[in-house]
Structure formats: C-alpha cells, structure tokens
Coordinates of C-alpha atoms and ligand atoms in Angstrom, one line a residue:
M1 CA 46.5 14.5 -8.2
T2 CA 43.7 16.5 -6.5
R3 CA 41.6 14.6 -4.0
A4 CA 37.9 14.7 -5.1
A5 CA 34.8 13.9 -3.0
V6 CA 33.1 10.9 -4.7
I7 CA 29.5 9.9 -3.9
S8 CA 29.6 6.2 -2.8
G9 CA 26.3 5.8 -1.0
L10 CA 22.7 7.1 -1.1
G11 CA 19.7 6.6 1.1
G12 CA 16.6 8.3 2.3
W13 CA 13.6 8.0 4.5
L14 CA 10.1 9.4 4.6
P15 CA 8.0 9.2 7.8
P16 CA 5.1 6.8 7.4
R17 CA 2.3 9.3 7.8
M18 CA 1.3 10.4 4.3
V19 CA -1.0 13.4 3.9
T20 CA -2.8 13.8 0.6
N21 CA -4.1 17.1 -0.7
G22 CA -7.6 15.8 0.2
D23 CA -6.4 15.2 3.8
L24 CA -5.6 18.9 4.4
P25 CA -8.1 20.7 6.6
A26 CA -11.1 22.3 4.8
E27 CA -10.4 25.6 6.8
L28 CA -7.2 26.1 4.7
G29 CA -9.5 27.2 1.8
T30 CA -7.5 25.3 -0.8
S31 CA -8.3 22.3 -3.1
D32 CA -6.6 19.3 -4.6
H33 CA -7.0 20.8 -8.0
W34 CA -5.4 24.1 -7.0
I35 CA -2.4 22.4 -5.3
R36 CA -1.8 19.9 -8.2
T37 CA -2.1 22.4 -11.0
R38 CA -0.2 25.3 -9.3
T39 CA 2.6 23.2 -7.6
G40 CA 2.5 19.6 -8.9
I41 CA 2.1 18.3 -5.3
T42 CA -0.3 15.5 -4.6
R43 CA 0.9 14.4 -1.2
R44 CA 3.6 14.9 1.5
H45 CA 4.7 13.1 4.6
Y46 CA 4.6 14.4 8.2
A47 CA 6.7 13.1 11.1
A48 CA 4.7 11.6 13.9
P49 CA 4.1 13.8 16.9
G50 CA 7.0 13.4 19.3
S51 CA 9.5 12.6 16.5
A52 CA 12.2 15.0 15.4
T53 CA 14.6 15.8 12.6
S54 CA 17.3 13.6 14.2
D55 CA 14.9 10.6 14.0
L56 CA 14.6 11.1 10.2
A57 CA 18.3 11.8 9.8
V58 CA 19.3 8.6 11.5
E59 CA 17.0 6.5 9.2
A60 CA 18.4 8.2 6.1
G61 CA 22.0 8.1 7.3
A62 CA 21.8 4.4 8.1
R63 CA 20.6 3.6 4.6
A64 CA 23.3 5.8 3.0
L65 CA 26.0 4.0 5.0
A66 CA 24.6 0.6 4.1
S67 CA 24.5 1.7 0.4
S68 CA 28.2 2.7 0.5
G69 CA 29.3 -0.3 2.5
E70 CA 31.2 2.1 4.8
P71 CA 30.7 1.3 8.5
Q72 CA 32.6 4.4 9.6
V73 CA 33.1 8.0 8.4
D74 CA 35.3 10.8 9.7
A75 CA 32.6 13.6 9.6
V76 CA 28.8 13.9 9.7
V77 CA 27.4 17.1 8.2
L78 CA 23.7 17.6 8.8
A79 CA 22.0 20.1 6.6
T80 CA 18.8 21.3 8.3
T81 CA 16.6 24.3 9.0
T82 CA 14.6 22.5 11.6
P83 CA 17.2 21.1 14.1
D84 CA 15.9 19.3 17.2
R85 CA 16.8 22.3 19.3
I86 CA 18.8 25.6 19.0
C87 CA 21.7 24.2 21.1
P88 CA 23.4 21.8 20.8
A89 CA 23.6 20.9 17.1
T90 CA 21.7 17.8 16.1
A91 CA 24.5 16.2 14.1
P92 CA 26.5 14.9 17.1
E93 CA 23.5 13.0 18.4
V94 CA 22.8 11.6 15.0
A95 CA 26.4 10.5 14.6
T96 CA 26.3 8.7 18.0
R97 CA 23.0 7.0 17.2
L98 CA 24.6 5.7 14.0
G99 CA 27.5 4.3 15.9
L100 CA 29.8 7.1 14.7
T101 CA 30.8 8.6 18.0
G102 CA 34.1 10.4 17.7
A103 CA 33.5 11.6 14.1
A104 CA 33.4 15.4 13.6
A105 CA 29.7 16.4 13.5
F106 CA 27.9 19.7 12.9
D107 CA 24.8 21.2 11.5
M108 CA 24.6 23.5 8.5
N109 CA 21.7 25.9 7.8
A110 CA 21.4 27.0 4.2
A111 CA 17.7 26.2 4.1
C112 CA 16.6 24.5 0.9
T113 CA 20.2 24.9 -0.5
G114 CA 21.6 23.1 2.5
F115 CA 22.5 19.9 0.6
L116 CA 24.5 21.9 -2.0
Y117 CA 26.3 23.8 0.7
G118 CA 26.9 20.5 2.5
L119 CA 28.4 19.0 -0.6
A120 CA 30.8 21.9 -0.9
C121 CA 31.7 21.5 2.8
A122 CA 32.2 17.7 2.4
A123 CA 34.3 18.3 -0.7
G124 CA 36.5 20.8 1.2
L125 CA 36.9 18.4 4.2
I126 CA 38.1 15.7 1.8
A127 CA 40.2 17.9 -0.4
T128 CA 42.2 19.2 2.6
G129 CA 42.6 15.7 4.1
V130 CA 40.6 16.5 7.2
A131 CA 38.4 13.6 6.3
D132 CA 38.5 10.6 4.0
R133 CA 34.8 9.8 4.3
V134 CA 31.9 12.1 5.0
L135 CA 28.2 11.3 5.7
L136 CA 26.1 14.3 4.4
I137 CA 22.5 14.2 5.5
G138 CA 19.7 16.6 4.6
A139 CA 16.8 16.2 7.0
E140 CA 13.8 18.4 7.8
T141 CA 10.6 18.4 9.9
Y142 CA 8.9 21.4 8.4
S143 CA 5.6 20.3 9.8
S144 CA 6.9 21.7 13.1
I145 CA 7.1 25.2 11.7
L146 CA 4.1 25.3 9.4
D147 CA 1.1 27.5 10.2
P148 CA -1.9 25.2 9.7
R149 CA -4.0 28.2 8.7
D150 CA -1.6 29.5 5.9
R151 CA -2.5 28.1 2.6
G152 CA 0.6 29.7 1.0
T153 CA 2.9 27.3 2.9
A154 CA 0.9 24.5 4.6
P155 CA 0.2 22.5 1.4
I156 CA 3.7 23.1 0.0
F157 CA 6.2 21.7 2.6
G158 CA 6.7 18.1 3.9
D159 CA 9.1 16.2 6.1
G160 CA 11.8 13.8 5.0
A161 CA 15.5 13.0 5.0
G162 CA 18.1 12.0 2.3
A163 CA 21.8 11.3 2.7
V164 CA 24.9 10.5 0.7
V165 CA 28.3 9.1 1.7
L166 CA 31.3 10.8 0.1
R167 CA 34.8 9.2 0.0
A168 CA 38.2 10.4 -1.2
G169 CA 38.8 9.7 -4.8
T170 CA 39.9 11.2 -8.1
P171 CA 38.1 13.9 -10.2
D172 CA 37.6 11.7 -13.2
E173 CA 35.6 9.0 -11.3
P174 CA 31.8 8.7 -11.7
G175 CA 30.3 10.3 -8.6
A176 CA 33.1 12.8 -8.2
V177 CA 31.7 16.2 -7.2
G178 CA 32.9 18.7 -9.8
H179 CA 32.9 22.5 -9.9
I180 CA 30.6 24.1 -7.3
D181 CA 28.9 27.4 -7.4
L182 CA 27.4 28.9 -4.2
G183 CA 25.8 32.2 -3.5
S184 CA 23.6 34.3 -1.3
D185 CA 21.6 37.6 -1.1
G186 CA 20.7 38.7 2.4
D187 CA 18.4 41.5 1.0
G188 CA 15.9 38.7 0.5
A189 CA 16.1 37.4 4.1
G190 CA 12.5 38.3 4.8
L191 CA 11.0 36.5 1.8
I192 CA 11.1 33.1 3.5
A193 CA 11.6 33.3 7.2
V194 CA 10.6 32.1 10.7
G195 CA 10.3 35.5 12.5
G196 CA 10.6 34.4 16.1
G197 CA 12.6 32.1 18.3
G198 CA 16.1 33.5 17.6
S199 CA 17.9 36.3 19.3
R200 CA 16.3 39.1 17.2
Q201 CA 12.6 38.3 18.0
R202 CA 12.6 36.3 21.3
L203 CA 9.6 34.1 21.9
S204 CA 7.9 35.7 24.8
G205 CA 4.8 33.5 25.3
R206 CA 2.6 36.5 24.3
P207 CA -0.4 35.2 22.4
E208 CA -0.1 38.0 19.8
L209 CA 3.4 36.8 18.9
E210 CA 2.2 33.2 18.5
G211 CA 2.5 33.4 14.7
E212 CA 6.2 34.3 14.9
R213 CA 7.1 30.7 15.3
Y214 CA 5.8 29.8 11.9
L215 CA 7.4 29.9 8.5
T216 CA 6.2 32.7 6.2
M217 CA 6.9 32.9 2.4
S218 CA 6.3 35.6 -0.2
G219 CA 5.5 32.9 -2.8
R220 CA 5.3 34.9 -6.0
E221 CA 8.5 36.8 -5.5
V222 CA 10.4 33.7 -4.3
F223 CA 9.2 31.9 -7.4
K224 CA 10.9 34.4 -9.7
H225 CA 14.1 34.3 -7.7
A226 CA 14.1 30.5 -7.7
V227 CA 14.1 30.3 -11.5
T228 CA 16.7 33.0 -12.2
R229 CA 19.1 32.2 -9.4
M230 CA 19.2 28.4 -10.2
A231 CA 19.5 29.1 -13.9
D232 CA 22.4 31.5 -13.4
S233 CA 24.1 29.2 -11.0
C234 CA 23.8 26.3 -13.4
R235 CA 25.3 28.4 -16.2
T236 CA 28.2 29.4 -13.9
V237 CA 29.0 25.8 -13.1
L238 CA 28.8 24.7 -16.8
K239 CA 31.1 27.6 -17.8
R240 CA 33.6 26.7 -15.1
A241 CA 33.5 23.0 -16.2
G242 CA 33.9 24.0 -19.9
R243 CA 30.5 22.4 -20.6
D244 CA 27.4 23.4 -22.5
V245 CA 23.7 22.6 -21.7
A246 CA 23.8 20.1 -24.6
D247 CA 26.2 18.0 -22.5
I248 CA 23.7 17.7 -19.7
D249 CA 21.7 14.4 -19.4
R250 CA 19.8 15.2 -16.2
I251 CA 19.0 18.1 -13.9
V252 CA 18.2 17.2 -10.2
A253 CA 16.9 20.5 -8.7
H254 CA 15.4 21.5 -5.4
Q255 CA 11.8 20.4 -5.6
A256 CA 9.8 23.6 -4.7
N257 CA 7.2 23.7 -7.5
I258 CA 6.8 21.7 -10.7
R259 CA 6.3 25.0 -12.6
I260 CA 9.7 26.2 -11.3
L261 CA 11.3 23.0 -12.6
H262 CA 9.7 23.4 -16.0
Q263 CA 10.6 27.1 -16.2
L264 CA 14.2 26.3 -15.1
A265 CA 14.4 23.7 -18.0
D266 CA 13.0 26.2 -20.4
E267 CA 15.3 29.0 -19.3
L268 CA 18.3 26.8 -19.7
G269 CA 17.1 25.3 -23.0
V270 CA 17.0 21.7 -21.7
D271 CA 14.2 19.3 -22.5
R272 CA 11.8 19.1 -19.6
Y273 CA 12.0 15.3 -19.5
R274 CA 15.6 15.7 -18.4
V275 CA 14.6 17.3 -15.1
V276 CA 14.1 14.7 -12.4
A277 CA 10.9 15.3 -10.4
N278 CA 9.5 13.7 -7.2
I279 CA 7.7 16.8 -5.9
D280 CA 4.3 15.1 -6.5
R281 CA 4.9 12.6 -3.7
V282 CA 7.0 14.5 -1.2
G283 CA 6.3 18.3 -1.6
N284 CA 9.1 20.7 -0.7
T285 CA 11.4 19.0 1.8
A286 CA 13.9 21.8 2.0
A287 CA 17.5 20.4 2.7
A288 CA 16.2 16.9 2.1
S289 CA 14.8 17.7 -1.3
V290 CA 17.9 17.1 -3.6
P291 CA 19.0 13.8 -2.0
L292 CA 15.4 12.5 -2.0
A293 CA 15.1 13.5 -5.6
L294 CA 18.3 11.6 -6.4
L295 CA 17.0 8.6 -4.5
H296 CA 13.6 8.6 -6.2
G297 CA 15.2 9.4 -9.6
V298 CA 17.4 6.3 -9.3
A299 CA 14.6 4.1 -8.0
D300 CA 12.3 5.3 -10.9
G301 CA 15.0 4.7 -13.5
A302 CA 15.0 8.4 -14.4
L303 CA 18.6 8.8 -13.2
R304 CA 21.1 6.2 -14.4
P305 CA 24.8 5.6 -14.0
G306 CA 27.0 7.5 -16.5
Q307 CA 24.5 10.4 -16.9
R308 CA 26.1 13.9 -16.7
T309 CA 24.0 15.5 -14.0
L310 CA 23.5 19.0 -12.8
L311 CA 22.5 19.5 -9.2
T312 CA 21.0 22.8 -8.3
A313 CA 19.0 24.4 -5.4
F314 CA 17.6 27.6 -4.1
G315 CA 16.2 28.6 -0.7
A316 CA 15.8 31.0 2.2
G317 CA 18.6 33.4 2.9
L318 CA 18.4 33.8 0.0
T319 CA 20.8 31.1 -0.9
W320 CA 21.6 29.1 -4.0
G321 CA 24.1 26.6 -5.3
S322 CA 24.9 24.1 -8.1
T323 CA 27.4 21.4 -9.0
L324 CA 28.1 19.0 -11.9
L325 CA 28.9 15.3 -11.7
T326 CA 28.6 12.0 -13.6
W327 CA 26.0 9.9 -11.8
P328 CA 27.7 6.8 -10.3
D329 CA 26.5 3.2 -10.0
L330 CA 25.3 2.8 -6.5
A331 CA 23.7 -0.1 -4.6
L332 CA 20.5 1.1 -2.8
R333 CA 19.5 -0.4 0.5
D334 CA 15.9 -0.4 2.0
Ligands
COA1 N1 -5.0 27.3 -2.5 C1 -5.9 28.1 -3.2 N2 -5.5 29.4 -3.5 C2 -4.3 29.8 -3.1 C3 -3.4 28.9 -2.5 C4 -3.8 27.6 -2.1 N3 -3.0 26.7 -1.5 N4 -2.2 29.6 -2.2 C5 -2.4 30.8 -2.8 N5 -3.7 30.9 -3.3 C6 -4.3 32.1 -4.0 C7 -3.8 33.4 -3.4 O1 -4.5 33.8 -2.3 C8 -4.0 34.3 -4.6 O2 -5.4 34.7 -4.7 P1 -5.8 36.1 -5.2 O3 -5.3 36.2 -6.6 O4 -7.3 36.1 -5.0 O5 -5.1 37.1 -4.2 C9 -3.7 33.4 -5.8 O6 -3.9 32.0 -5.3 C10 -2.4 33.5 -6.4 O7 -1.4 33.6 -5.3 P2 0.1 33.5 -5.6 O8 0.8 33.5 -4.3 O9 0.5 34.4 -6.7 O10 0.1 32.0 -6.1 P3 1.3 31.3 -7.0 O11 0.7 30.8 -8.3 O12 2.5 32.1 -7.0 O13 1.5 30.0 -6.1 C11 3.2 29.2 -4.5 C12 2.0 30.1 -4.7 C13 3.7 29.3 -3.1 C14 2.8 27.8 -4.8 C15 4.3 29.6 -5.5 O14 4.4 31.0 -5.4 C16 5.6 29.0 -5.3 O15 5.8 27.9 -5.5 N6 6.6 29.9 -4.8 C17 8.0 29.5 -4.8 C18 8.3 28.6 -3.6 C19 9.8 28.3 -3.6 O16 10.4 28.4 -4.6 N7 10.4 28.0 -2.5 C20 11.8 27.8 -2.6 C21 12.4 28.0 -1.4 S1 11.8 27.1 -0.1

C-alpha cells in the first residue's frame, strides 16, 4: 500500500511582544478602524530586537515534537522567506538546537505558500522512503523586512511560527495528507517582493537604495490573484480527490485578509463559518500562517477531529497550493 504522510503533531509560537493597531506609529497615517474593516486585523506580534526566525522556529518545532511524542525525526524542512541569513540555510541550526543533529535539514522559500510546498516535500520524502518522520516548520520574522513608513504593508504582516510532525502511515488514516496541487506564475514576481539584497540588486550601502531592503506589495492586484488562485487550486484538489465542496467541513487558508477569506468562501460556495480565521490576532505571518491557523482553530474548537479539511495558500512568486485531509485527533502541548 502507498505510504502516506500523516500529521501526528502540531505546535506554534508567537513572540511575546504584541502590537495592537493603536500601537502603530501615527506617522503611518492609518487607523484602527481602517485596518480592522479592510483587513480584519486587530493585532500582530513582533520578534524582540536581536531575535531571529530560528528562535521562533525552535519554539514551534519543540512544541510540535512534544505534541507528536516523537523525540527524533529524519528530516527538518523550514519554510521561510526571512531566514536568519542568506547562507547557510537556517534549518540545520534549528535541527541542532532541537537535538536533531544528523537529520536532513533545509530551507524552502515559497513565501506565504511555503507551508503547502513544505507539506508536498514532506509527503514526497516519506512516500519515497527517504524519511519516516519529518518536522515541517513555517517561521517568519517579517518585522525585519517591513518598511515602517509603508501603510500598505506595515499593519498587515506579523511574526510567528507554526509546525507539524508528519510520520509514515496509510492514506485512509485521519491526518494523511491527500492530493496536493501546487502552482506558480513568475510574471507576478514584482507584485510582492523585496527588491534588494540578492544577486540581482546588491545592497550597496547607498542611502538612495535603503528602501530596497523592504517588502513592497501591490495590494489590490495581489488581492484578486489571492482569491482566484486559491479557489482554482481548491477546485483542482477536490476534483482529483473525487470530492465536491459539499463534502468540505473546514477550510484553513493562508491568513492575508479577512475579506479574502470571505470572498474565497463565496467563490467556492462554502458557508463563511466553515473558514477558520485567526488573522485578527496574528496578521499575515506568511509561511507560518497556515500552521498557526490550524493551531488556533484546534484551540478555539473551530477545527475538530474527523472534519474534512481543505488547506490552501497563496503568496509571493506568485505561488499557490492546496491539499485535502481529514483532521486528526492531536494532543497539543504548551
Ligand atoms: N490605512 C489607511 N489607508 C490605507 C491603508 C492603511 N493601512 N492602506 C492603504 N490605504 C489607502 C490607499 O492609500 C488608498 O487610498 P486612495 O484611494 O486615496 O488612493 C485606499 O486605502 C485603497 O487602497 P488599496 O490598496 O486599494 O486598499 P485595499 O482595500 O486593497 O487594502 C490591502 C489594501 C493590502 C489590505 C489589500 O489590498 C490586501 O489585503 N491585499 C492582499 C494581500 C495578500 O493577499 N497577500 C497575500 C500574499 S502575502
């Protein structure tokens, strides 16, 4: 029988520093009312100065391992757009700090779709027998790339980390990752981007290029892509699985904007209450978004064992992805 990747542990972590809409600097020219009504966000968390994505990833990873009861894994996949440094990858250090030295460890950059790409990767490692157990972490420190003067991005993004442990199992088990759809469109590369710091636009220290180290986003255009790409991807996965939207109990989607979540539900013809949302308290945490939504959904009672659940995400690249699974019964650890 085919080896499936089965979710056996879940954990997450938010840095303690909470920033409410009212805490944002007045110079941004925004308001609590605008942010709440246009995005659904009321607060987000920022990592303390001096702390990095690996610090968040270790906290989330440790909780996912404890939740699964697995002391060891064979591979650590870290989905992130904000690694500690360009080289080396952050995952090996995270693995070692978790007591997993020797495990395969690498970073994956698919921006806000990173967790879905990571699930596909973990499923592949397990299906081919390369690994029996994989720790998949989505962790981000977007506060390090936000322009504090840009009201189009600064109120939207936050820091955080979420993680799952996957083990080898069978496709019919609760928690087994089912059909997966992934996609990309590089024509949209400029719609959400950090212009400088890579090999194309090298940071030169010239003051006029200072802004190049910040994230920029064409919000309105990205919004439309987010709804249509996630909806199409969800339909693709449902078709491959021989399912219909009527079979879906919950949708756990990338948390970019509450209006995107509502439009996604409407587009698919799913009742809005079936869409799990935690964007109000975390903002957009990119690769950490889906696992944190899973965690908060379970903690809130919105996501329960046995529910047929669609996971979907969209992000920079452009990238998108979706999968379908039956939510398993997991023990959460603080
Ligand atoms: N506070 C107050 N006004 C703001 C604002 C803010 N934080 N951000 C934008 N505005 C203003 C704009 O300047 C514009 O003003 P104008 O009409 O006078 O020019 C107006 O609000 C509308 O701007 P627009 O960009 O069209 O707003 P929007 O309703 O699209 O909301 C986002 C902006 C970023 C919240 C929204 O586009 C969004 O969520 N985009 C998708 C993000 C996403 O999916 N990311 C996924 C990948 S990470």
